[in-house]
Amino acid sequence: MGLFFWNGLTSMSFASLRYLLGNITYAGAQFVIVILLNKFGSSAIVGQYSLGLAVTAPIFMLSHLHLRSVLIVDSSGKYSFGDFLGLRLITTALAFTITAGFCIISGLDWNTVLVIFFIGLYRIVESISDILLGIVQKEERLDQISISRMAKGLFSILIFILVFIPTQSLVLALLVMIIGWLAITIGYDARKARIYTSLRPLFNKRSLWSLLIVSSPLGVVLALMSLNTNIPLYAISYFKGEHDLGIYASLSYMIVACNVVVTALGEAITPRLARWHAGGRHKEFVTLLSRMIAMGLGFSAVACLIGWLFGHKLLTVLFSSDVAGELGLFHWLLASTMLVFISSYLWYAITATGRYKAQIPLFLCTAFTNGLCCLIFVPHYGVVGAAMGASSSLFVQMIGSVVVLYRVIGKARNREQSEAAA
């Protein structure tokens, strides 16, 4: 394991490591926010915040269409950055309209509605920043992306310390955070992106429609992935209420932290995997993927060991005695991080091959598995039942991803052999 871990690290550039640091800082900020909400608010406030994130995430993920990945791997030059930006502006506006509509018809209490509404505004800024940083990533300036994410993460922590703690107003803290994020997006992200391309959005119907057709399968996959992540939260909210939702959301940030590491490393290696697949370098493709999975399992093993040895003390210090009382849930979520690393890196590998449509049946199966298991387990086992549902869906995703990737690489090899024989 140590050799694989070292090989995984040495296969990454210094810029990739800085990119990882930026993502860890960004995720750490979200984790610190949850800690502050627990320490100076309540589990119910954490529940409101988590419900806002859970409601808006699938909507905005669908609107993203994962245009950033399409932009990065697109080497044909068929679409300009203006096409990507124009489509992102349209889909983001639609996503916020749907979010606002949900707020109106949901029947939730006024405070929760306001939290969801302002998280929707935050998602708008995040969405525009994402596509701007996409062109920066295509130029492989991961260091600039790292600076942007570190700035946003540290600013978010500062705002919750200065605004939420004295006022106890989650809505006010979100509002000030949105203003700060907008300033960073305009003052830094847009300025850096403008170095490489024009930031004028284009709205050519033919180009936008063509780009939508290309990217929509991946957008559906992202929405299904986000839905799959949030199904346990929906189930807890429905069957158990905001208090239990706050506890589960606090502890599930273990998985969120893993996802951030996965995202940073996955986005860093995706361009390389895409080039190797296109060039028929399947051995290097599989070797790098194996190293990244091994490194992820190493991270997960260390986290599990720390959690088993010091879990109760850590949860008491970081959160509260309420949260620390759910040690069984904590252990279950830590163990499931192994599945998170494996299934997520396999997904990045499939994405690098450009096989977007093949992922839709896979994630429909994982979402169905998650929903069915949560429906069965949450009423009887509460928050642990939600973790059981999430783990079951991750296992299905892992097995399905192996099958899809095996078939994709096998077909590519057969095609190359046929061409060579001809």
Coordinates of C-alpha atoms in Angstrom, one line a residue:
M1 CA 0.0 0.0 0.0
G2 CA 2.9 2.4 0.8
L3 CA 4.4 1.9 -2.6
F4 CA 1.1 2.6 -4.4
F5 CA 0.6 5.7 -2.2
W6 CA 4.0 7.0 -3.1
N7 CA 3.6 6.3 -6.8
G8 CA 0.2 8.1 -6.7
L9 CA 1.8 11.1 -5.2
T10 CA 4.7 11.2 -7.6
S11 CA 2.4 10.9 -10.6
M12 CA 0.9 14.3 -9.6
S13 CA 2.5 17.6 -10.4
F14 CA 3.2 20.3 -7.8
A15 CA 0.3 22.3 -9.3
S16 CA -2.0 19.3 -8.7
L17 CA -0.9 19.2 -5.1
R18 CA -1.7 22.9 -4.7
Y19 CA -5.0 22.2 -6.4
L20 CA -5.7 19.5 -3.8
L21 CA -4.7 21.9 -1.0
G22 CA -7.2 24.5 -2.4
N23 CA -10.0 21.9 -2.5
I24 CA -9.2 20.7 1.0
T25 CA -9.3 24.3 2.3
Y26 CA -12.6 24.8 0.5
A27 CA -14.1 21.6 1.9
G28 CA -12.6 22.3 5.3
A29 CA -14.5 25.6 5.3
Q30 CA -17.8 23.8 4.7
F31 CA -16.9 21.5 7.6
V32 CA -16.0 24.4 9.9
I33 CA -19.3 26.1 9.0
V34 CA -21.2 23.0 10.2
I35 CA -19.1 22.9 13.4
L36 CA -19.9 26.6 14.1
L37 CA -23.6 25.9 13.4
N38 CA -23.5 23.1 15.9
K39 CA -21.5 24.9 18.6
F40 CA -23.2 28.3 18.4
G41 CA -26.6 27.3 16.9
S42 CA -28.3 23.9 17.1
S43 CA -28.8 20.6 15.3
A44 CA -32.1 22.1 13.9
I45 CA -30.2 25.0 12.3
V46 CA -27.7 22.5 10.8
G47 CA -30.8 20.6 9.5
Q48 CA -32.1 23.8 7.8
Y49 CA -28.7 24.5 6.2
S50 CA -28.3 20.8 5.1
L51 CA -31.8 20.7 3.7
G52 CA -31.1 23.9 1.7
L53 CA -28.0 22.3 0.2
A54 CA -29.8 19.0 -0.4
V55 CA -32.8 20.7 -2.2
T56 CA -30.7 22.9 -4.5
A57 CA -27.9 20.5 -5.3
P58 CA -29.7 18.1 -7.8
I59 CA -31.3 21.1 -9.5
F60 CA -28.1 23.0 -10.0
M61 CA -26.1 19.9 -10.8
L62 CA -28.5 19.2 -13.7
S63 CA -28.2 22.7 -14.9
H64 CA -24.4 22.4 -14.8
L65 CA -24.5 19.8 -17.5
H66 CA -20.9 19.2 -16.3
L67 CA -20.0 21.7 -19.0
R68 CA -16.6 22.2 -17.2
S69 CA -15.6 18.6 -18.0
V70 CA -16.8 18.9 -21.6
L71 CA -14.8 22.1 -22.0
I72 CA -11.7 20.5 -20.6
V73 CA -11.7 17.4 -22.7
D74 CA -13.0 19.1 -25.9
S75 CA -10.0 19.2 -28.3
S76 CA -12.0 19.7 -31.5
G77 CA -12.4 23.4 -31.2
K78 CA -16.0 23.1 -32.4
Y79 CA -17.3 25.3 -29.5
S80 CA -16.0 28.5 -28.2
F81 CA -15.9 29.4 -24.5
G82 CA -18.7 31.9 -25.3
D83 CA -20.9 29.0 -26.1
F84 CA -20.2 27.3 -22.8
L85 CA -20.7 30.5 -20.9
G86 CA -24.0 31.3 -22.7
L87 CA -25.4 27.9 -22.0
R88 CA -24.4 28.0 -18.4
L89 CA -26.1 31.4 -17.9
I90 CA -29.3 30.0 -19.4
T91 CA -29.4 26.8 -17.4
T92 CA -28.4 28.5 -14.2
A93 CA -31.3 31.0 -14.6
L94 CA -33.7 28.1 -15.1
A95 CA -32.3 26.3 -12.0
F96 CA -32.8 29.3 -9.8
T97 CA -36.4 29.7 -11.1
I98 CA -37.1 26.1 -10.2
T99 CA -35.6 26.7 -6.7
A100 CA -37.6 29.8 -6.2
G101 CA -40.7 27.9 -7.3
F102 CA -40.0 25.2 -4.8
C103 CA -39.7 27.8 -2.0
I104 CA -43.1 29.1 -2.9
I105 CA -45.0 25.8 -3.0
S106 CA -43.0 23.7 -0.4
G107 CA -45.1 24.6 2.6
L108 CA -42.0 24.8 4.8
D109 CA -41.6 27.3 7.6
W110 CA -40.5 30.8 6.6
N111 CA -36.9 30.5 8.0
T112 CA -36.2 27.3 6.2
V113 CA -37.6 28.8 2.9
L114 CA -35.3 31.8 3.3
V115 CA -32.3 29.6 3.9
I116 CA -33.1 27.6 0.7
F117 CA -33.7 30.8 -1.3
F118 CA -30.3 32.3 -0.3
I119 CA -28.5 29.0 -0.9
G120 CA -30.0 29.1 -4.3
L121 CA -28.4 32.6 -4.8
Y122 CA -25.1 31.2 -3.6
R123 CA -25.4 28.4 -6.1
I124 CA -25.7 30.9 -8.9
V125 CA -22.4 32.5 -8.0
E126 CA -20.8 29.1 -7.6
S127 CA -22.1 28.0 -11.0
I128 CA -20.6 31.0 -12.9
S129 CA -17.3 30.7 -11.0
D130 CA -17.2 27.0 -12.0
I131 CA -17.3 27.6 -15.7
L132 CA -14.8 30.5 -15.5
L133 CA -12.4 28.3 -13.7
G134 CA -13.0 25.6 -16.3
I135 CA -11.1 27.5 -19.0
V136 CA -8.3 28.2 -16.4
Q137 CA -8.1 24.4 -15.7
K138 CA -8.0 23.7 -19.5
E139 CA -4.8 25.7 -19.6
E140 CA -3.6 23.6 -16.6
R141 CA -3.3 26.6 -14.3
L142 CA -4.4 24.6 -11.3
D143 CA -2.6 26.9 -8.9
Q144 CA -4.9 29.8 -9.9
I145 CA -8.0 27.6 -9.2
S146 CA -6.4 26.7 -5.8
I147 CA -6.1 30.3 -4.9
S148 CA -9.7 31.0 -5.8
R149 CA -11.1 28.1 -3.7
M150 CA -8.9 28.9 -0.7
A151 CA -10.0 32.5 -0.8
K152 CA -13.7 31.5 -0.9
G153 CA -13.3 28.9 1.8
L154 CA -11.4 31.2 4.2
F155 CA -13.8 34.1 3.6
S156 CA -16.8 31.8 4.3
I157 CA -15.3 30.9 7.7
L158 CA -14.6 34.5 8.5
I159 CA -18.1 35.5 7.7
F160 CA -19.7 32.9 9.8
I161 CA -17.5 33.8 12.7
L162 CA -18.2 37.5 12.4
V163 CA -21.8 37.4 11.4
F164 CA -23.5 34.1 12.5
I165 CA -22.0 33.8 16.0
P166 CA -23.1 37.3 17.3
T167 CA -26.4 37.5 15.4
Q168 CA -27.5 33.8 15.3
S169 CA -28.9 34.6 11.8
L170 CA -28.1 32.0 9.2
V171 CA -29.8 34.0 6.5
L172 CA -27.7 37.1 7.2
A173 CA -24.5 35.1 7.2
L174 CA -25.4 33.5 3.8
L175 CA -26.2 36.9 2.4
V176 CA -22.8 38.4 3.3
M177 CA -21.0 35.3 2.1
I178 CA -22.8 35.5 -1.3
I179 CA -21.6 39.2 -1.6
G180 CA -18.0 38.1 -0.8
W181 CA -18.1 35.2 -3.2
L182 CA -19.4 37.4 -6.0
A183 CA -16.6 39.9 -5.4
I184 CA -14.0 37.0 -5.6
T185 CA -15.6 35.6 -8.8
I186 CA -15.6 39.0 -10.5
G187 CA -12.3 40.3 -9.2
Y188 CA -10.2 37.1 -9.5
D189 CA -11.9 34.2 -11.4
A190 CA -13.1 36.4 -14.3
R191 CA -9.9 38.3 -14.4
K192 CA -7.8 35.1 -14.7
A193 CA -10.2 33.5 -17.3
R194 CA -10.0 36.7 -19.4
I195 CA -6.3 36.1 -19.9
Y196 CA -7.0 33.0 -22.0
T197 CA -10.3 33.8 -23.8
S198 CA -13.0 36.3 -24.3
L199 CA -15.7 36.3 -21.6
R200 CA -18.5 37.4 -23.9
P201 CA -21.3 34.9 -23.8
L202 CA -22.7 33.7 -27.1
F203 CA -26.3 32.7 -27.7
N204 CA -26.2 31.1 -31.1
K205 CA -29.2 28.7 -31.1
R206 CA -27.6 26.1 -33.3
S207 CA -24.3 26.0 -31.2
L208 CA -26.2 26.0 -27.9
W209 CA -28.5 23.2 -29.0
S210 CA -25.6 21.1 -30.2
L211 CA -23.7 21.7 -27.0
L212 CA -26.8 20.9 -25.0
I213 CA -27.2 17.5 -26.8
V214 CA -23.5 16.7 -26.2
S215 CA -23.5 17.6 -22.5
S216 CA -27.0 16.7 -21.4
P217 CA -26.2 13.0 -20.7
L218 CA -23.5 14.0 -18.3
G219 CA -25.8 16.6 -16.8
V220 CA -28.4 14.0 -16.1
V221 CA -25.6 11.8 -14.6
L222 CA -24.5 14.6 -12.3
A223 CA -28.1 15.3 -11.2
L224 CA -28.6 11.6 -10.5
M225 CA -25.3 11.5 -8.5
S226 CA -26.4 14.5 -6.5
L227 CA -29.8 13.1 -6.0
N228 CA -28.2 9.8 -4.8
T229 CA -26.1 11.7 -2.3
N230 CA -29.1 13.5 -0.9
I231 CA -31.7 10.8 -0.8
P232 CA -30.6 9.8 2.8
L233 CA -31.1 13.4 3.8
Y234 CA -34.6 13.5 2.3
A235 CA -35.5 10.3 4.0
I236 CA -34.3 11.5 7.4
S237 CA -36.1 14.9 7.0
Y238 CA -39.3 13.1 6.1
F239 CA -39.2 10.3 8.7
K240 CA -37.3 11.8 11.6
G241 CA -37.1 15.6 11.4
E242 CA -34.6 18.4 11.4
H243 CA -32.8 17.4 14.6
D244 CA -31.8 14.0 13.2
L245 CA -31.1 15.5 9.8
G246 CA -28.6 17.9 11.5
I247 CA -26.8 15.1 13.2
Y248 CA -26.5 13.0 10.0
A249 CA -25.5 16.0 7.9
S250 CA -22.8 16.9 10.4
L251 CA -21.3 13.4 10.4
S252 CA -21.7 12.9 6.7
Y253 CA -19.2 15.6 6.1
M254 CA -16.7 12.8 6.4
I255 CA -18.0 11.7 3.0
V256 CA -18.1 15.3 1.7
A257 CA -14.4 15.6 2.7
C258 CA -13.5 12.5 0.8
N259 CA -15.4 13.8 -2.2
V260 CA -13.4 17.0 -2.2
V261 CA -10.1 15.0 -2.2
V262 CA -11.6 12.8 -5.0
T263 CA -12.8 15.8 -7.0
A264 CA -9.4 17.6 -6.7
L265 CA -7.4 14.6 -7.8
G266 CA -10.0 13.4 -10.3
E267 CA -10.2 16.7 -12.1
A268 CA -6.4 16.9 -12.1
I269 CA -6.0 13.5 -13.8
T270 CA -9.0 13.6 -16.1
P271 CA -7.2 15.5 -19.0
R272 CA -4.3 13.0 -18.8
L273 CA -6.6 10.0 -18.8
A274 CA -8.6 11.5 -21.7
R275 CA -5.4 11.9 -23.7
W276 CA -4.2 8.4 -22.9
H277 CA -7.5 6.8 -23.9
A278 CA -7.7 8.7 -27.1
G279 CA -4.1 7.7 -27.9
G280 CA -4.7 4.0 -27.1
R281 CA -2.4 4.1 -24.1
H282 CA -4.6 1.8 -22.1
K283 CA -1.8 0.3 -19.9
E284 CA -0.9 3.8 -18.6
F285 CA -4.6 4.6 -18.2
V286 CA -5.2 1.6 -16.0
T287 CA -2.0 2.0 -14.1
L288 CA -2.7 5.7 -13.1
L289 CA -6.3 4.8 -12.2
S290 CA -5.1 1.9 -10.0
R291 CA -2.6 4.2 -8.2
M292 CA -5.2 6.8 -7.5
I293 CA -7.6 4.2 -6.1
A294 CA -4.9 2.7 -3.9
M295 CA -4.0 6.2 -2.6
G296 CA -7.7 6.8 -1.9
L297 CA -8.0 3.6 0.0
G298 CA -4.9 4.6 2.0
F299 CA -6.5 7.9 3.0
S300 CA -9.7 6.0 4.0
A301 CA -7.8 3.5 6.1
V302 CA -6.1 6.2 8.1
A303 CA -9.4 8.0 8.6
C304 CA -11.1 4.8 9.8
L305 CA -8.2 4.1 12.2
I306 CA -8.4 7.6 13.7
G307 CA -12.1 7.4 13.9
W308 CA -12.2 4.1 15.7
L309 CA -9.5 5.1 18.2
F310 CA -10.6 8.7 19.0
G311 CA -14.0 9.0 17.5
H312 CA -16.0 9.9 20.6
K313 CA -13.5 12.5 21.8
L314 CA -13.3 14.1 18.3
L315 CA -17.0 14.4 17.9
T316 CA -17.5 15.8 21.4
V317 CA -14.9 18.5 20.8
L318 CA -15.9 19.3 17.2
F319 CA -19.7 19.1 17.6
S320 CA -21.7 18.3 20.7
S321 CA -22.6 15.4 23.0
D322 CA -25.7 14.9 20.8
V323 CA -23.6 14.2 17.7
A324 CA -21.0 12.2 19.7
G325 CA -23.8 9.9 20.8
E326 CA -24.1 8.6 17.2
L327 CA -20.8 6.8 17.2
G328 CA -22.2 3.8 15.3
L329 CA -23.2 6.2 12.5
F330 CA -19.8 7.8 12.5
H331 CA -18.0 4.4 12.1
W332 CA -20.4 3.3 9.4
L333 CA -19.8 6.5 7.4
L334 CA -16.0 6.2 7.8
A335 CA -16.1 2.7 6.5
S336 CA -18.2 3.8 3.5
T337 CA -15.5 6.2 2.4
M338 CA -13.6 3.3 0.9
L339 CA -16.5 2.8 -1.5
V340 CA -16.6 6.5 -2.1
F341 CA -12.9 6.6 -3.3
I342 CA -13.2 3.5 -5.5
S343 CA -16.5 4.3 -7.2
S344 CA -15.7 8.0 -7.7
Y345 CA -12.3 7.4 -9.4
L346 CA -13.9 4.8 -11.6
W347 CA -16.5 7.5 -12.6
Y348 CA -13.8 10.0 -13.5
A349 CA -12.1 7.3 -15.6
I350 CA -15.4 6.6 -17.5
T351 CA -15.9 10.4 -18.0
A352 CA -12.4 10.7 -19.4
T353 CA -13.4 8.1 -22.1
G354 CA -16.3 10.3 -23.1
R355 CA -18.9 7.6 -22.5
Y356 CA -21.6 9.8 -20.9
K357 CA -24.7 8.0 -21.9
A358 CA -23.5 4.7 -20.5
Q359 CA -23.6 6.2 -17.1
I360 CA -27.3 7.1 -17.0
P361 CA -28.6 3.5 -16.4
L362 CA -25.8 3.0 -13.9
F363 CA -26.8 6.0 -11.7
L364 CA -30.5 5.2 -12.2
C365 CA -29.8 1.9 -10.6
T366 CA -27.8 3.4 -7.7
A367 CA -30.5 6.0 -7.0
F368 CA -33.2 3.3 -7.0
T369 CA -31.1 1.2 -4.7
N370 CA -30.5 4.1 -2.3
G371 CA -34.1 5.2 -2.3
L372 CA -35.4 1.6 -1.7
C373 CA -32.9 0.9 1.1
C374 CA -33.6 4.3 2.8
L375 CA -37.4 3.6 2.6
I376 CA -36.9 0.3 4.3
F377 CA -34.1 1.1 6.8
V378 CA -34.6 4.7 7.9
P379 CA -38.0 4.2 9.7
H380 CA -36.5 1.3 11.7
Y381 CA -32.8 2.3 12.2
G382 CA -33.0 6.1 11.8
V383 CA -29.7 7.8 10.8
V384 CA -27.8 4.5 10.7
G385 CA -30.4 3.2 8.2
A386 CA -29.7 6.2 6.0
A387 CA -26.0 5.3 6.1
M388 CA -26.9 1.7 5.2
G389 CA -28.8 3.0 2.1
A390 CA -26.0 5.2 1.0
S391 CA -23.4 2.4 1.3
S392 CA -25.6 0.0 -0.6
S393 CA -25.9 2.5 -3.5
L394 CA -22.1 3.1 -3.5
F395 CA -21.5 -0.7 -3.8
V396 CA -23.9 -0.9 -6.8
Q397 CA -22.1 2.1 -8.3
M398 CA -18.7 0.5 -7.8
I399 CA -19.7 -2.8 -9.4
G400 CA -21.5 -1.1 -12.3
S401 CA -18.6 1.2 -13.0
V402 CA -16.1 -1.7 -13.2
V403 CA -18.4 -3.4 -15.8
V404 CA -18.8 -0.2 -17.9
L405 CA -15.1 0.7 -17.8
Y406 CA -14.1 -2.9 -18.7
R407 CA -16.4 -2.9 -21.7
V408 CA -15.3 0.6 -22.9
I409 CA -11.6 -0.3 -22.8
G410 CA -12.2 -3.7 -24.3
K411 CA -14.1 -2.2 -27.3
A412 CA -11.3 0.4 -27.8
R413 CA -8.7 -2.3 -27.8
N414 CA -10.6 -4.5 -30.3
R415 CA -11.2 -1.5 -32.6
E416 CA -7.5 -0.6 -32.5
Q417 CA -6.5 -4.2 -33.2
S418 CA -8.9 -4.4 -36.2
E419 CA -7.5 -1.1 -37.6
A420 CA -4.0 -2.4 -37.2
A421 CA -4.9 -5.7 -39.0
A422 CA -6.5 -3.8 -41.8

